[in-house]
Amino acid sequence: MQTTITHETKQLKVDDIKLYINGKFTGGQGKTTYSNRSPFTNETINNIAEGRKEDIEEAVKAAKDAFEQGPWGSMKVKERLVYINRIADLIDEEAEEIALLESIDTGLPISQTKNQAARAAENFRFYARMVETKLHGESYPVDEDFINYTVYKPLGVVGLITPWNAPFMLETWKVAPALATGNTVVLKPAELSPLTANKLAEIIHKADLPAGVFNVVHGFGETAGDALVKHPDVKAISFTGETTTGSTIIKNSADTLKKTSMELGGKSPLIIFDDADFDRALDAAVWGIFSFNGERCTANSRVFVHKNIKDKFVEKLKERVLNIKIGDPLDPSTELGPLIETEHFNKVKHYIEVAKQEGCEVFQAVVPEELKAGNYVPPTLLLNATNDMRVCQEEIFGPVMAVIEFETEEEAIQAANNVRYGLAGYVWTNDMKKGHRVAHAVEAGMLWINSQNVRDLRIPFGGTKDSGIGREGGHYAIFEFYTEPKVIHVALGDHHIPQFGKKK
Ligand code: NAD
């Protein structure tokens, strides 16, 4: 079954969607569905087949058969990579529709989901190139006696569990390396953002991958996700989502000794010194928290501003906040859209109340009256914040920036590190020695000096502390997660072998 969109007088109709198992779109064994709601109107967009344990079992069996008996496991690498590049081309062809579906489903502004679709295609091309040129082993000669060499083998069936905040990009960020290295996949997308995962299934179906190589089971974390994590035939779980969910998944995967990769929450600091390029730092700080509706794992939710520039910086922040274009996610000029669902909206609103109770001055724009049906939280500044407040320690995951004043470099580093998370960090200064020093001292997996979060697919992506275990991206994905090294020892001559039991 295909998703079709009829685009008449702004009335969008998206067909109901199914699971994708063993090369077929299917309603699921339980025949139950759940309703997928629009963040913009809170009305039902469409109904989603709800996959459960029995559907995960069917999908894992299909993926296992495809790996062990189907053509995928024995296919020449070059041939496999033709499929991967074909998927990239099809994503490019369907980029408009992907962006539209993503915006309808998540509330992310269309100007931002368009970039995500382009990046998703590049994820496939990038991993096709990586596998072709970099996925080779090493050899270790031992005198004239041995040559020991390594080869990198796919794991088999891998389970991919993804969140709703940048669904298509994050799904392809996992699916591309998993398939390019020769694994087969069961994807469990977030229940709140199923549309583009279904689109990916359609694209992969169109690319004509052998049945069972790629499967999508929609459904809830506690049922479908849990069954995938506990399934003995799933060799690894790559997860992106909340820290508490990651911890549950690690526990639940222990009995079946799975390899896991964890990309979790964040509360990233952005530190601006008084010698920084003020205007560029302002642009970066505003973009870093208000793009993606603030639902960005690497968002600079804590901004530390040097005492000497704080008043001016806050004044400019206020101007920006009032000017951010809040609007319909499908309007190309919209900069901030509605949050994913009412529960999350209420959580973010609650944190703004907590900030008031903790003594912050809350400065906000106003949501236009005509948007009130949506889950809109206006761009929000929490001024006069201190790092020990709950709103500076807990992940809010919305368009909410805490502004904290500092005086010395040591004080800024200490406060930046005084948090359970360690995903990203940003340092703004024109003194490069200081920039490097602070970047080295901040406890995070990824630091940017004088830049917003600009991605480089080759780098290891991920966090320390409660932000994750392991890395994605570049050679980390293909060597350290989606393949396993195997060593082959070859005797080159007649080296000594002890002769136990031989009569002298
Ligand atoms: P979530 O943890 O609620 O859900 C993520 C996925 O896990 C969903 O598919 C969900 O169905 C599934 N799930 C839930 N419980 C499960 C269980 N017991 N077993 C198996 N699967 C289960 O996260 P979310 O609310 O969708 O996403 C937002 C979070 O993701 C934020 O904390 C954000 O920081 C984080 N995130 C991190 C990164 C990163 O790279 N570090 C990137 C994006 C988002």
XYZ file of C-alpha atoms and ligand atoms in Angstrom:
548
model
C 0.000 0.000 0.000
C 1.229 3.449 -0.888
C 0.960 6.678 0.972
C -0.670 9.250 -1.276
C -1.175 12.866 -0.537
C -3.900 14.859 -2.177
C -2.958 18.472 -1.944
C -6.187 20.371 -2.459
C -6.890 23.738 -0.927
C -4.455 22.935 1.851
C -6.522 19.880 2.843
C -3.983 17.132 3.205
C -5.091 13.564 3.290
C -2.580 10.899 4.112
C -3.553 7.271 3.682
C -3.433 4.864 6.603
C -0.170 2.977 6.834
C 0.860 -0.588 7.457
C 3.843 -2.564 8.641
C 6.439 -3.621 6.068
C 7.527 -7.217 6.616
C 9.252 -9.598 4.234
C 8.735 -7.321 1.236
C 4.992 -6.822 1.849
C 2.856 -4.107 3.407
C 0.699 -5.852 6.003
C -1.912 -4.874 8.553
C -0.218 -6.711 11.417
C -1.370 -9.893 13.075
C -3.455 -8.211 15.771
C -5.215 -6.045 13.160
C -5.174 -3.129 15.606
C -4.367 0.438 14.685
C -3.632 3.639 16.539
C -4.398 7.173 15.529
C -1.608 9.480 14.428
C -2.296 13.075 15.433
C -1.245 16.335 13.849
C 0.876 18.605 16.067
C -0.644 21.540 14.163
C -4.320 20.762 14.783
C -4.303 17.794 17.181
C -6.702 16.090 14.795
C -6.109 12.616 13.442
C -3.915 12.555 10.339
C -4.310 8.847 9.660
C -4.321 5.440 11.334
C -1.221 3.339 11.822
C -1.073 -0.447 11.984
C 0.108 -1.308 15.477
C 2.837 -3.928 15.447
C 3.240 -6.152 18.486
C 5.446 -8.992 19.648
C 4.130 -11.431 17.052
C 4.828 -8.949 14.247
C 8.361 -8.371 15.526
C 8.818 -12.155 15.516
C 7.654 -12.345 11.918
C 9.909 -9.450 10.886
C 12.961 -10.883 12.660
C 12.369 -14.276 11.064
C 12.142 -12.643 7.627
C 15.329 -10.670 8.283
C 17.150 -13.761 9.561
C 16.108 -15.832 6.540
C 17.138 -13.009 4.211
C 20.554 -12.847 5.864
C 21.190 -16.591 6.044
C 19.437 -17.942 2.980
C 18.522 -15.014 0.736
C 20.743 -13.400 -1.868
C 21.729 -10.527 0.432
C 24.171 -12.538 2.516
C 26.088 -13.888 -0.477
C 25.799 -10.841 -2.731
C 28.958 -9.213 -4.079
C 29.685 -5.921 -2.320
C 29.540 -3.908 -5.535
C 26.089 -5.288 -6.310
C 24.883 -4.524 -2.766
C 26.110 -0.965 -3.078
C 24.150 -0.495 -6.294
C 21.032 -1.022 -4.156
C 22.286 1.476 -1.566
C 22.914 4.145 -4.204
C 19.552 3.414 -5.789
C 17.870 4.134 -2.434
C 19.720 7.481 -2.314
C 18.506 8.382 -5.811
C 14.924 7.491 -4.933
C 15.099 9.618 -1.777
C 16.220 12.545 -3.924
C 13.344 11.933 -6.317
C 10.841 11.865 -3.462
C 12.455 14.579 -1.326
C 9.513 16.989 -1.631
C 7.015 14.436 -0.420
C 9.333 13.233 2.352
C 9.720 16.793 3.647
C 5.967 17.351 3.481
C 5.170 14.137 5.344
C 7.802 14.885 7.978
C 6.423 18.370 8.600
C 2.824 17.153 8.796
C 3.816 14.412 11.222
C 6.238 16.249 13.512
C 5.420 19.962 13.210
C 8.975 20.701 12.057
C 9.057 23.654 9.626
C 9.164 22.586 5.987
C 12.287 24.659 5.275
C 14.104 22.466 7.825
C 12.648 19.092 6.801
C 13.736 19.768 3.195
C 17.363 19.896 4.346
C 16.848 16.707 6.305
C 15.609 14.827 3.237
C 18.710 15.880 1.283
C 20.934 14.759 4.147
C 19.159 11.413 4.293
C 20.052 10.682 0.657
C 23.640 11.628 1.409
C 23.671 9.184 4.337
C 23.190 6.312 1.866
C 25.760 7.617 -0.635
C 28.260 8.285 2.119
C 28.051 4.743 3.507
C 28.180 3.231 0.043
C 31.477 5.099 -0.475
C 32.757 4.154 2.979
C 32.080 0.466 2.505
C 33.613 0.421 -0.951
C 36.791 2.272 -0.043
C 37.366 1.837 3.691
C 35.867 -1.427 4.892
C 39.001 -3.512 4.710
C 40.987 -5.319 7.336
C 44.617 -5.284 8.414
C 47.325 -7.889 8.067
C 49.948 -8.793 10.679
C 52.940 -10.735 9.374
C 54.857 -12.740 12.031
C 58.389 -13.289 10.680
C 58.271 -15.824 7.859
C 55.923 -18.047 9.854
C 52.493 -16.462 9.799
C 50.285 -13.940 8.207
C 47.313 -12.999 10.387
C 44.627 -10.906 8.796
C 41.281 -9.422 9.717
C 38.036 -9.307 7.809
C 34.919 -7.388 8.881
C 31.716 -9.393 8.833
C 28.127 -8.119 9.142
C 26.363 -9.086 12.370
C 23.137 -10.505 10.927
C 19.787 -9.051 12.006
C 20.082 -5.627 13.612
C 17.275 -3.796 15.423
C 17.044 -0.040 14.970
C 14.918 2.015 17.372
C 14.480 5.698 16.611
C 12.907 8.853 18.116
C 10.463 11.395 16.689
C 12.542 14.557 16.671
C 14.268 14.143 13.286
C 12.792 10.810 12.232
C 13.807 10.353 8.612
C 17.340 11.674 9.056
C 17.975 9.552 12.153
C 16.440 6.429 10.618
C 18.590 6.690 7.508
C 21.632 7.476 9.662
C 21.222 3.931 11.024
C 19.647 2.062 8.101
C 22.313 3.178 5.579
C 25.386 1.792 7.403
C 23.461 -1.286 8.566
C 22.479 -2.277 5.024
C 25.672 -1.095 3.308
C 27.731 -3.402 5.543
C 25.485 -6.356 4.649
C 23.190 -6.706 7.666
C 19.432 -7.105 7.503
C 17.227 -4.701 9.437
C 14.126 -4.445 11.573
C 13.301 -0.780 12.163
C 10.955 0.259 14.983
C 10.289 3.953 14.391
C 8.866 6.262 17.047
C 5.110 5.803 17.390
C 4.610 9.580 17.181
C 6.296 9.972 13.765
C 5.584 6.931 11.571
C 4.988 8.619 8.202
C 8.485 8.943 6.776
C 9.511 5.498 8.051
C 6.671 4.174 5.909
C 7.952 6.288 3.036
C 11.401 4.740 3.496
C 9.803 1.291 3.276
C 8.115 2.326 0.030
C 11.394 3.626 -1.361
C 13.282 0.486 -0.394
C 10.479 -1.599 -1.890
C 10.793 0.387 -5.103
C 14.572 -0.071 -5.047
C 13.752 -3.782 -5.196
C 15.801 -4.994 -2.256
C 15.339 -8.718 -1.673
C 12.364 -9.486 0.597
C 13.163 -9.489 4.302
C 16.335 -7.377 4.068
C 14.531 -4.318 5.417
C 11.437 -4.425 7.629
C 9.474 -1.750 9.475
C 7.304 -2.537 12.481
C 5.335 0.469 13.726
C 4.079 0.370 17.288
C 4.824 1.319 20.853
C 8.105 1.111 22.706
C 6.878 -1.041 25.564
C 5.457 -3.674 23.214
C 7.038 -3.701 19.731
C 10.308 -2.028 20.831
C 10.621 -4.290 23.865
C 10.076 -7.452 21.792
C 12.792 -6.371 19.360
C 15.243 -5.688 22.192
C 14.614 -9.088 23.787
C 14.583 -11.175 20.609
C 17.417 -13.747 20.661
C 17.984 -13.584 16.890
C 18.621 -9.839 16.927
C 22.350 -9.342 17.255
C 22.487 -5.633 18.022
C 20.292 -2.686 18.901
C 21.104 0.816 17.755
C 18.982 3.204 19.785
C 18.427 6.943 19.775
C 16.095 8.429 22.352
C 15.781 9.369 25.991
C 18.389 8.443 28.562
C 15.928 6.504 30.737
C 14.732 4.473 27.730
C 18.340 3.730 26.807
C 18.993 2.421 30.279
C 15.909 0.148 30.111
C 17.012 -1.171 26.720
C 20.508 -2.001 27.979
C 18.983 -3.963 30.895
C 16.524 -5.767 28.629
C 19.142 -6.711 26.072
C 21.466 -8.234 28.660
C 19.872 -11.700 28.698
C 20.519 -12.125 24.995
C 23.967 -10.462 25.208
C 23.329 -7.870 22.552
C 25.669 -5.259 21.316
C 24.042 -1.852 21.904
C 24.691 1.684 20.732
C 23.095 4.481 22.724
C 22.509 8.042 21.501
C 20.687 9.715 24.371
C 19.630 13.058 25.817
C 21.558 16.291 26.233
C 21.738 19.614 28.029
C 24.474 21.197 26.004
C 26.330 24.352 27.036
C 27.208 27.242 24.757
C 29.872 29.492 26.285
C 30.341 33.016 24.937
C 33.375 34.990 26.044
C 33.503 38.771 25.842
C 36.064 38.648 23.014
C 33.797 36.556 20.753
C 32.317 37.682 17.461
C 29.137 38.918 19.091
C 26.799 38.826 16.096
C 27.851 35.380 14.886
C 27.595 33.972 18.417
C 24.113 35.457 18.692
C 23.043 33.870 15.370
C 24.410 30.503 16.461
C 22.872 30.591 19.930
C 19.430 31.484 18.594
C 19.541 28.911 15.789
C 20.927 26.225 18.088
C 17.925 26.265 20.411
C 15.019 27.452 18.253
C 15.592 25.437 15.079
C 13.878 22.032 15.101
C 11.336 23.653 17.452
C 13.931 23.175 20.192
C 13.517 19.404 19.892
C 17.167 18.849 19.064
C 19.413 16.551 21.092
C 22.436 18.842 20.607
C 20.488 22.060 21.328
C 22.366 24.719 23.307
C 19.790 24.782 26.072
C 22.259 26.363 28.547
C 23.918 29.535 27.314
C 26.736 30.895 29.494
C 27.410 34.565 28.699
C 30.382 36.543 29.967
C 29.422 39.244 32.477
C 30.825 42.066 30.295
C 28.519 41.352 27.368
C 25.554 39.795 29.120
C 23.198 42.776 29.177
C 23.742 43.553 25.504
C 23.452 39.867 24.582
C 20.168 39.463 26.468
C 18.784 42.608 24.864
C 19.569 41.196 21.390
C 18.215 37.769 22.328
C 14.928 39.388 23.319
C 14.709 41.145 19.956
C 15.358 37.883 18.120
C 12.843 35.925 20.177
C 10.116 38.440 19.366
C 10.950 38.264 15.660
C 11.075 34.506 15.192
C 8.354 33.531 12.738
C 5.975 31.168 14.527
C 3.681 29.536 12.010
C 2.187 26.691 10.044
C 4.907 24.056 9.560
C 4.043 23.929 5.851
C 4.618 27.644 5.342
C 8.138 28.027 3.895
C 8.739 31.178 5.943
C 7.974 29.488 9.291
C 10.927 29.267 11.663
C 9.184 27.657 14.648
C 6.352 25.129 14.530
C 4.315 23.165 17.093
C 5.758 20.513 19.418
C 5.190 16.868 18.585
C 2.237 16.114 20.913
C 0.190 17.536 23.765
C 1.952 15.475 26.445
C 5.322 16.871 25.415
C 3.790 20.360 25.089
C 2.521 20.092 28.673
C 5.933 18.920 29.853
C 7.688 21.907 28.286
C 5.049 24.317 29.663
C 5.499 22.758 33.085
C 9.242 23.431 32.985
C 8.539 27.091 32.205
C 6.432 27.232 35.389
C 9.244 25.527 37.300
C 11.643 28.196 35.986
C 9.392 30.917 37.415
C 9.263 29.146 40.766
C 13.038 28.825 40.729
C 13.387 32.584 40.266
C 14.037 33.010 36.541
C 12.671 35.921 34.605
C 10.726 34.269 31.776
C 10.725 36.184 28.503
C 8.558 34.836 25.675
C 7.107 35.704 22.331
C 3.360 35.303 21.843
C 1.750 32.506 19.847
C -0.640 34.010 17.268
C -4.295 33.380 18.062
C -4.938 31.456 14.830
C -2.365 28.810 15.859
C -3.865 28.026 19.249
C -5.111 24.581 18.183
C -1.512 23.424 17.791
C 1.080 22.473 20.410
C 2.892 25.798 20.190
C 5.339 26.903 22.843
C 6.719 30.305 21.889
C 10.473 30.927 21.854
C 11.327 31.312 25.531
C 14.272 32.760 27.457
C 14.907 31.833 31.071
C 16.895 34.827 32.271
C 19.000 35.151 35.417
C 19.236 31.368 35.562
C 21.834 29.557 37.649
C 23.271 26.216 36.687
C 21.976 24.398 39.763
C 18.318 25.039 38.870
C 16.229 22.090 37.660
C 15.650 23.905 34.390
C 19.421 23.897 33.832
C 19.896 20.284 34.848
C 17.007 18.465 33.159
C 16.397 18.081 29.446
C 13.363 20.187 28.480
C 13.550 19.437 24.733
C 11.656 22.509 23.621
C 12.327 26.098 22.457
C 13.583 27.172 25.870
C 17.012 28.716 26.456
C 18.442 29.273 29.938
C 20.857 32.210 30.112
C 23.532 32.056 32.800
C 26.111 34.743 33.536
C 29.775 33.893 34.220
C 32.946 35.808 34.960
C 35.961 33.475 34.734
C 36.897 30.691 32.336
C 37.192 28.207 35.225
C 33.744 29.101 36.490
C 32.226 28.599 33.014
C 33.914 25.207 32.561
C 32.911 24.020 35.995
C 29.282 25.000 35.505
C 29.187 23.582 31.961
C 30.390 20.244 33.340
C 28.140 20.259 36.349
C 25.340 18.291 34.664
C 24.631 14.603 34.066
C 24.713 14.939 30.268
C 27.696 15.245 27.918
C 26.503 15.298 24.328
C 27.663 18.567 22.716
C 29.204 21.918 23.593
C 29.921 25.216 21.851
C 32.628 27.772 22.638
C 32.747 31.290 21.253
C 35.966 33.311 21.549
C 38.472 34.960 19.257
C 41.333 33.723 21.430
C 41.992 30.351 19.846
C 44.209 29.135 22.668
C 41.333 29.711 25.040
C 38.922 28.146 22.541
C 40.906 24.910 22.416
C 41.498 24.925 26.170
C 37.807 25.224 26.954
C 36.824 22.728 24.247
C 39.213 20.183 25.774
C 37.884 20.836 29.279
C 34.149 20.626 28.569
C 32.894 17.083 29.131
C 31.046 16.257 25.931
C 31.385 13.982 22.935
C 31.320 16.852 20.432
C 32.575 20.410 20.729
C 32.318 23.232 18.236
C 34.545 26.331 18.416
C 33.012 29.445 16.834
C 30.337 27.435 15.099
C 26.845 26.122 15.482
C 26.259 22.383 15.062
C 27.546 21.781 11.533
C 27.674 18.090 10.790
C 30.517 16.182 9.174
C 29.427 12.620 8.367
C 32.972 11.318 8.872
C 33.256 12.281 12.528
C 32.259 10.124 15.510
C 28.829 11.370 16.592
C 27.706 10.784 20.162
C 28.032 11.677 23.793
C 29.671 10.893 27.104
C 28.157 10.642 30.600
C 24.376 10.140 30.468
C 24.254 11.174 26.802
C 25.247 7.827 25.462
C 27.528 4.885 24.933
C 29.312 4.346 21.641
C 29.402 6.539 18.574
C 27.671 6.679 15.223
C 29.004 8.118 11.987
C 32.047 7.592 9.829
C 34.174 4.540 10.333
C 32.843 4.136 13.894
C 29.505 2.964 12.508
C 30.917 0.463 10.048
C 33.867 -0.883 12.044
C 32.715 -0.631 15.628
C 29.022 -1.289 15.412
C 27.591 -2.842 12.267
C 30.423 -5.316 11.659
C 32.559 -7.613 13.717
C 36.258 -8.225 13.098
C 37.326 -11.797 12.481
C 40.964 -12.848 12.469
C 42.313 -15.506 10.151
C 45.704 -16.931 11.156
C 47.619 -18.551 8.312
C 50.774 -20.616 8.812
C 53.237 -19.895 6.009
C 55.695 -22.694 6.788
C 56.349 -25.563 9.175
C 56.495 -23.716 12.477
C 56.962 -25.675 15.701
C 53.896 -27.567 16.984
C 54.261 -29.240 20.431
C 53.957 -33.027 20.077
C 51.914 -34.122 23.090
C 51.628 -37.891 23.498
C 54.160 -38.747 20.819
C 56.509 -41.615 21.755
C 60.097 -40.466 21.902
P 12.016 7.845 23.644
O 13.128 7.269 24.429
O 10.730 8.113 24.335
O 11.637 6.908 22.400
C 12.597 6.552 21.433
C 12.203 5.231 20.818
O 12.307 4.214 21.802
C 10.777 5.179 20.277
O 10.767 4.459 19.064
C 10.053 4.394 21.369
O 8.916 3.718 20.902
C 11.133 3.418 21.790
N 10.967 2.825 23.134
C 10.398 3.385 24.231
N 10.439 2.513 25.263
C 11.051 1.396 24.811
C 11.389 0.146 25.405
N 11.109 -0.127 26.681
N 12.018 -0.790 24.650
C 12.321 -0.526 23.356
N 12.012 0.635 22.741
C 11.394 1.587 23.460
O 12.605 9.177 22.973
P 11.819 10.273 22.154
O 10.949 11.025 23.118
O 11.216 9.633 20.956
O 13.009 11.207 21.630
C 13.507 12.306 22.316
C 14.810 11.959 23.035
O 15.771 11.484 22.083
C 15.467 13.145 23.708
O 15.928 12.757 24.969
C 16.646 13.469 22.796
O 17.720 14.131 23.411
C 17.036 12.105 22.326
N 17.823 12.181 21.083
C 19.163 11.908 21.136
C 19.951 12.011 19.988
C 21.419 11.705 20.018
O 21.991 11.529 18.963
N 22.056 11.651 21.175
C 19.350 12.364 18.777
C 17.981 12.634 18.760
C 17.221 12.529 19.918
